[in-house]
mmCIF file of C-alpha atoms in Angstrom:
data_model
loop_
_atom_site.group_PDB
_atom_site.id
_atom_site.type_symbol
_atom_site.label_atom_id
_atom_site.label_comp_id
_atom_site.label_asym_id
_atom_site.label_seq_id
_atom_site.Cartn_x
_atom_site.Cartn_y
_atom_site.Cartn_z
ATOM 1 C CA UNK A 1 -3.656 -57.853 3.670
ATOM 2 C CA UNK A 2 -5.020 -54.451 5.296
ATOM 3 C CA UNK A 3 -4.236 -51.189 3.207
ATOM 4 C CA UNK A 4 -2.748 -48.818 4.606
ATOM 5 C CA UNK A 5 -2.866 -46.180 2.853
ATOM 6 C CA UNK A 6 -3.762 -42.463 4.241
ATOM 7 C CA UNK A 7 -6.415 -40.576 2.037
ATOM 8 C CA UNK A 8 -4.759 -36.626 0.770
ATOM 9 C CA UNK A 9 -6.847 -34.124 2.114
ATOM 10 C CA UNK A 10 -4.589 -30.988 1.039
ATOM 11 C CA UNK A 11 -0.877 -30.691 -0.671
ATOM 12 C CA UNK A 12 1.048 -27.169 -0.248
ATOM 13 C CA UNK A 13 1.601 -25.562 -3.500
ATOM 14 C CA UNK A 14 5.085 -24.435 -2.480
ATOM 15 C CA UNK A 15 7.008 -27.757 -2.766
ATOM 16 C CA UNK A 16 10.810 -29.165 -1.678
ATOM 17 C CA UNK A 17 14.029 -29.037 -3.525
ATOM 18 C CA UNK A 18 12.739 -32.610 -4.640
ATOM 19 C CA UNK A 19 9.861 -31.363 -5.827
ATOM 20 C CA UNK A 20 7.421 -32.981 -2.890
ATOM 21 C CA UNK A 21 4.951 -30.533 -1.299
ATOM 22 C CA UNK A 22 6.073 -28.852 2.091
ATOM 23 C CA UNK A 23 2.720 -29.532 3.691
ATOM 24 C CA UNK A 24 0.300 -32.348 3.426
ATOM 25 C CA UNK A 25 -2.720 -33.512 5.337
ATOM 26 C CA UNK A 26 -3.448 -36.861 5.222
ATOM 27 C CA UNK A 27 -6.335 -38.631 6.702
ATOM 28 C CA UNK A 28 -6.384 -42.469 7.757
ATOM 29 C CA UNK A 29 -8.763 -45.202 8.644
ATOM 30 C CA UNK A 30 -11.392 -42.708 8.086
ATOM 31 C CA UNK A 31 -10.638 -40.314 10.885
ATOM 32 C CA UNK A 32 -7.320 -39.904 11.874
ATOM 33 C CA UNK A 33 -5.576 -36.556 10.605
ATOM 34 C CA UNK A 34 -2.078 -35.996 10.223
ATOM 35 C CA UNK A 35 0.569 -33.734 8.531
ATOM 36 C CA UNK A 36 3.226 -34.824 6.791
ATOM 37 C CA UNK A 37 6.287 -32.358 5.923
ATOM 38 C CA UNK A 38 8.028 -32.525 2.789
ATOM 39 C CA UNK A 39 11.256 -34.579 2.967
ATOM 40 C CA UNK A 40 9.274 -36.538 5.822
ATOM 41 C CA UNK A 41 11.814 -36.677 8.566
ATOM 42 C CA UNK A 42 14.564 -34.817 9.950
ATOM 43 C CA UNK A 43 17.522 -34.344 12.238
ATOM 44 C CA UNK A 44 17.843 -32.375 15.437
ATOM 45 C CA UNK A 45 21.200 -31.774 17.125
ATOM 46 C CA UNK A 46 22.693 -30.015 20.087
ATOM 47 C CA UNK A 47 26.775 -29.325 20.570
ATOM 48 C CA UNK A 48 28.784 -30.383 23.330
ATOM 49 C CA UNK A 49 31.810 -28.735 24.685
ATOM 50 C CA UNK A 50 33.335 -31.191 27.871
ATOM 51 C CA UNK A 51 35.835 -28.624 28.495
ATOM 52 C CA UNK A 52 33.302 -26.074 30.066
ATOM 53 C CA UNK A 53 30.408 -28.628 30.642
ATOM 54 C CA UNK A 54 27.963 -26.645 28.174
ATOM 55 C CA UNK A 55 25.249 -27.459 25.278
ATOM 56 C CA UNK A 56 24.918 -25.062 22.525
ATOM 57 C CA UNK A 57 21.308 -24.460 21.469
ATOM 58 C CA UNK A 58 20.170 -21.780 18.750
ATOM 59 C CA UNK A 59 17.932 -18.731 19.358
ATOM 60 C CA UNK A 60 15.682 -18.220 16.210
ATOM 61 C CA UNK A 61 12.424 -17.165 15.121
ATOM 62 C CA UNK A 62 9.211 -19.640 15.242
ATOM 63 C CA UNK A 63 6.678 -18.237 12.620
ATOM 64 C CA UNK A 64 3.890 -20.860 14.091
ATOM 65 C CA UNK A 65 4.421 -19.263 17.228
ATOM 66 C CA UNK A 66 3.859 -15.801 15.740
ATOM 67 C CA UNK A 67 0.700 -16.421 14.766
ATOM 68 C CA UNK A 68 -0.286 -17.884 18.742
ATOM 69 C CA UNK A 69 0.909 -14.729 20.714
ATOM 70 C CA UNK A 70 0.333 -11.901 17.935
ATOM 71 C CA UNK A 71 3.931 -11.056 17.863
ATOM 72 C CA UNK A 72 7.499 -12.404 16.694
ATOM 73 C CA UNK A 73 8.279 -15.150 18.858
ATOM 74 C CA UNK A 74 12.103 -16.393 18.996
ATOM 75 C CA UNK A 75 13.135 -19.853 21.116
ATOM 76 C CA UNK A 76 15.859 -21.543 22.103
ATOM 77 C CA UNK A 77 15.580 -24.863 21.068
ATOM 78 C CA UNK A 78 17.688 -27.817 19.077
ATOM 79 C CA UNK A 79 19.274 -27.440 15.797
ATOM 80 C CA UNK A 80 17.502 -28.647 12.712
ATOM 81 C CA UNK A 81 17.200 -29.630 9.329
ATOM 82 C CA UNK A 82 15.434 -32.003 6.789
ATOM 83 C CA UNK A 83 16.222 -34.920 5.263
ATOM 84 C CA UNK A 84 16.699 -33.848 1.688
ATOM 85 C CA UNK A 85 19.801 -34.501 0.734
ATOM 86 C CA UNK A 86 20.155 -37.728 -1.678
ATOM 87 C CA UNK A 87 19.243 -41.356 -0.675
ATOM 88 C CA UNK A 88 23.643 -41.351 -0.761
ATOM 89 C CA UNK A 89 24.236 -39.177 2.027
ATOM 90 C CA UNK A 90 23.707 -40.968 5.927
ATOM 91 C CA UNK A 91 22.200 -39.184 8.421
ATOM 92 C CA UNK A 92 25.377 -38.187 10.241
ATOM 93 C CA UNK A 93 26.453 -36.509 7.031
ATOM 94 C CA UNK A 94 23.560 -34.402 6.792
ATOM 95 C CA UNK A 95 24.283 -33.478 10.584
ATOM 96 C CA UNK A 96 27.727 -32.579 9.750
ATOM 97 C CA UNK A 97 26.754 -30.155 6.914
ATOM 98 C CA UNK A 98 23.799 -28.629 8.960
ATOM 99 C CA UNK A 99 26.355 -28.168 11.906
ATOM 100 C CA UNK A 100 28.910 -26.378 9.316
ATOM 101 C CA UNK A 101 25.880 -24.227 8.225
ATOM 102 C CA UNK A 102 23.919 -23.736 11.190
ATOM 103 C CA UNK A 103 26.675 -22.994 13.972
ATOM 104 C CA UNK A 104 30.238 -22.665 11.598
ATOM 105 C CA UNK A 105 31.723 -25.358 13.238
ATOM 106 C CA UNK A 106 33.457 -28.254 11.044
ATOM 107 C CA UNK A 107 33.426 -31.236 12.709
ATOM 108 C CA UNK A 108 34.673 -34.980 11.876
ATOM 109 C CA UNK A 109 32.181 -37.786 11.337
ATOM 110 C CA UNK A 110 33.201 -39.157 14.511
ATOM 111 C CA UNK A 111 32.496 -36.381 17.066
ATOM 112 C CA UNK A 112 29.015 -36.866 15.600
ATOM 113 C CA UNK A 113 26.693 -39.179 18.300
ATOM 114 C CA UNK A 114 23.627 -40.728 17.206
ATOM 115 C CA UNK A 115 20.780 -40.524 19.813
ATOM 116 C CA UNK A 116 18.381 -42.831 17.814
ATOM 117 C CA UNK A 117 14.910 -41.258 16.595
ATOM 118 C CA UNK A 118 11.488 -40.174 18.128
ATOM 119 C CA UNK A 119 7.859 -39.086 16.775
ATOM 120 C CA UNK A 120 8.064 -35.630 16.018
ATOM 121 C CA UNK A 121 4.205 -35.141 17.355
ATOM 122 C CA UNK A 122 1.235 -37.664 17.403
ATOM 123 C CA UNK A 123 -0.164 -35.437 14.687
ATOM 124 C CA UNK A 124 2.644 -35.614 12.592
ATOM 125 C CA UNK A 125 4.344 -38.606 9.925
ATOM 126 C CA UNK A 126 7.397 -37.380 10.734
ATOM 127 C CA UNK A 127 10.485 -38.781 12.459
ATOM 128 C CA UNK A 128 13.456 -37.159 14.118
ATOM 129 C CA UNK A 129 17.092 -38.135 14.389
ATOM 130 C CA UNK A 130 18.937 -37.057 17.242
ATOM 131 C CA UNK A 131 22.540 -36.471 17.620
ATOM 132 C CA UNK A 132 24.908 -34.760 20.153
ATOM 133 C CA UNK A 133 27.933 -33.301 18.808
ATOM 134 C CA UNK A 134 30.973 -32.943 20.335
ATOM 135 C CA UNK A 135 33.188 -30.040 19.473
ATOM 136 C CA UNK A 136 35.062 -30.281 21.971
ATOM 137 C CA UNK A 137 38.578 -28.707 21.737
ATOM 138 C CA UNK A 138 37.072 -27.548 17.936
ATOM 139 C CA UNK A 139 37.310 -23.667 16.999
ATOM 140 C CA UNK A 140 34.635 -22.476 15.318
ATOM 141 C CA UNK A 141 35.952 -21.450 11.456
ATOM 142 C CA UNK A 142 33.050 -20.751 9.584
ATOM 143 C CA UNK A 143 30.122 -18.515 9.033
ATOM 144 C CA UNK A 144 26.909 -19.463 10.230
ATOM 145 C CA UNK A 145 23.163 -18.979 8.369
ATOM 146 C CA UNK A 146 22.416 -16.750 11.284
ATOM 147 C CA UNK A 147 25.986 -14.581 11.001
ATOM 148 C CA UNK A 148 25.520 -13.531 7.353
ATOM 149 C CA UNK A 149 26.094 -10.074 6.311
ATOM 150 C CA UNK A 150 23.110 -9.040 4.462
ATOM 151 C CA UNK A 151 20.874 -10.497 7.659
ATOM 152 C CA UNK A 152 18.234 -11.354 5.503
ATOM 153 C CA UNK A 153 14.441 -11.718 7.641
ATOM 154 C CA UNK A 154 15.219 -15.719 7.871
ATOM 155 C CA UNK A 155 18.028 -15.138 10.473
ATOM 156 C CA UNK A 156 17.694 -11.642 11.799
ATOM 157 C CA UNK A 157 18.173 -11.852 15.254
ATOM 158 C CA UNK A 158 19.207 -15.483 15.438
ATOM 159 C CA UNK A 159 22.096 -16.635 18.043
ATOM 160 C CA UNK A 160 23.961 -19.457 19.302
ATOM 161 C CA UNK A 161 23.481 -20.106 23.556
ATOM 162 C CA UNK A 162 25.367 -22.266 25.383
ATOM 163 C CA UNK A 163 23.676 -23.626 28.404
ATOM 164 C CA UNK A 164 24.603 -25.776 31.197
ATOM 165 C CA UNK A 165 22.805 -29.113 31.693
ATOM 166 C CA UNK A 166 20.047 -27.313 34.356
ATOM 167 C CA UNK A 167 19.780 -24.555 31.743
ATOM 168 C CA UNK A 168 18.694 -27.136 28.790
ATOM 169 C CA UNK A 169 15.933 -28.916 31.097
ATOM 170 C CA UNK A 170 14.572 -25.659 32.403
ATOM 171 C CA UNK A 171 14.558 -24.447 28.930
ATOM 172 C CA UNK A 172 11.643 -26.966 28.139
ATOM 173 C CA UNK A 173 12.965 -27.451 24.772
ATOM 174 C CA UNK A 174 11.987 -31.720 23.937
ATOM 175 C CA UNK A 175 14.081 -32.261 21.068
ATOM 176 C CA UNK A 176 17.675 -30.859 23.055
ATOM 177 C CA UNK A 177 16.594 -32.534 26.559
ATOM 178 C CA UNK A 178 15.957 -35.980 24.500
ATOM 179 C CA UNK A 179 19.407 -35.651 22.900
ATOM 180 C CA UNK A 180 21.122 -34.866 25.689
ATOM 181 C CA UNK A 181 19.267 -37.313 28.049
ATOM 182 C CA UNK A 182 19.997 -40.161 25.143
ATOM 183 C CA UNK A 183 23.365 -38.904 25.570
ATOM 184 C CA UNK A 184 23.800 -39.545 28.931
ATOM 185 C CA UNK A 185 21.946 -42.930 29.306
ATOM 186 C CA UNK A 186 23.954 -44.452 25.926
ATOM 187 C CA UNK A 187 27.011 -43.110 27.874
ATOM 188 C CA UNK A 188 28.481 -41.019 25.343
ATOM 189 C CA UNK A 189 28.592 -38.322 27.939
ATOM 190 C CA UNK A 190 29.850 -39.063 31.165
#
């Protein structure tokens, strides 16, 4: 049987709650590099609101970005967060809890779609879970990570957009034009 096991070029010394490294390069069959993120894979979601035909997206900052054009970059792209949560807790429940943190709305399991999952890069281990959630009729009740009061550097700035469907594809963000073209060919959106 073939071994398939990636050589460790470099671990992070900052690690995850679970005590993994953030960063690590890997290399395979003697060539190949890759990086994997600690936590490995994660979710990516987009809301939904049928009532005025609009996708909420958030505005934050992109350090990596930074670096590229010399200055601080913010994009509107699909929400996010890891998979770090307990080998107890599915998928759509870490979606639920990133929605509650990430846009302060508190939705039910079942307004929560599953899009399926995609290669985050060719260059990366990771995968990413899609969903489309639909808050639809839903009030927003909470405070998000971005609306906190001592605006701390993490979410200065940040913002919630809600864009119509052309708005999302000209926005030439992947992860929210996947979800929402999963969406539509799944036929959770009509």
């Amino acid at each position: 049987m073939k071994d398939y096991k990636a050589e460790i070029m470099y671990e992070s010394q900052g690690k995850t709650p679970a005590g993994d490294p953030f960063m690590t390069v890997k290399q395979a069959r003697g060539y190949y590099q890759y990086a994997e993120r600690g936590g490995q894979d994660s979710i990516a979601f987009i809301l939904f609101d049928a009532n005025v035909q609009k996708f909420a997206l958030i505005l934050e900052s992109k350090p990596p970005m930074d670096e590229r054009m010399q200055e601080e970059v913010k994009m509107t792209t699909a929400f996010g967060g890891s998979i770090d949560m307990g080998d107890d807790v599915t998928y759509k429940e870490i979606c639920q809890t990133e929605v509650k943190e990430e846009s302060g709305y508190v939705v039910p399991l079942e307004n929560i779609f599953d899009c399926g999952k995609t290669l985050v890069s060719t260059q990366m281990s990771q995968l990413c879970n899609g969903f489309l959630v639909d808050v639809t009729g839903i009030e927003k009740t909470e405070i998000a990570e971005y609306e906190t009061k001592d605006k701390n550097d993490e979410f200065n700035g940040n913002e919630v957009r809600w864009l119509d469907a052309s708005e999302v594809m000209e926005n030439n963000d992947w992860k929210s034009i996947w979800i929402m073209a999963k969406a539509i060919s799944s036929g959770v959106m009509k």
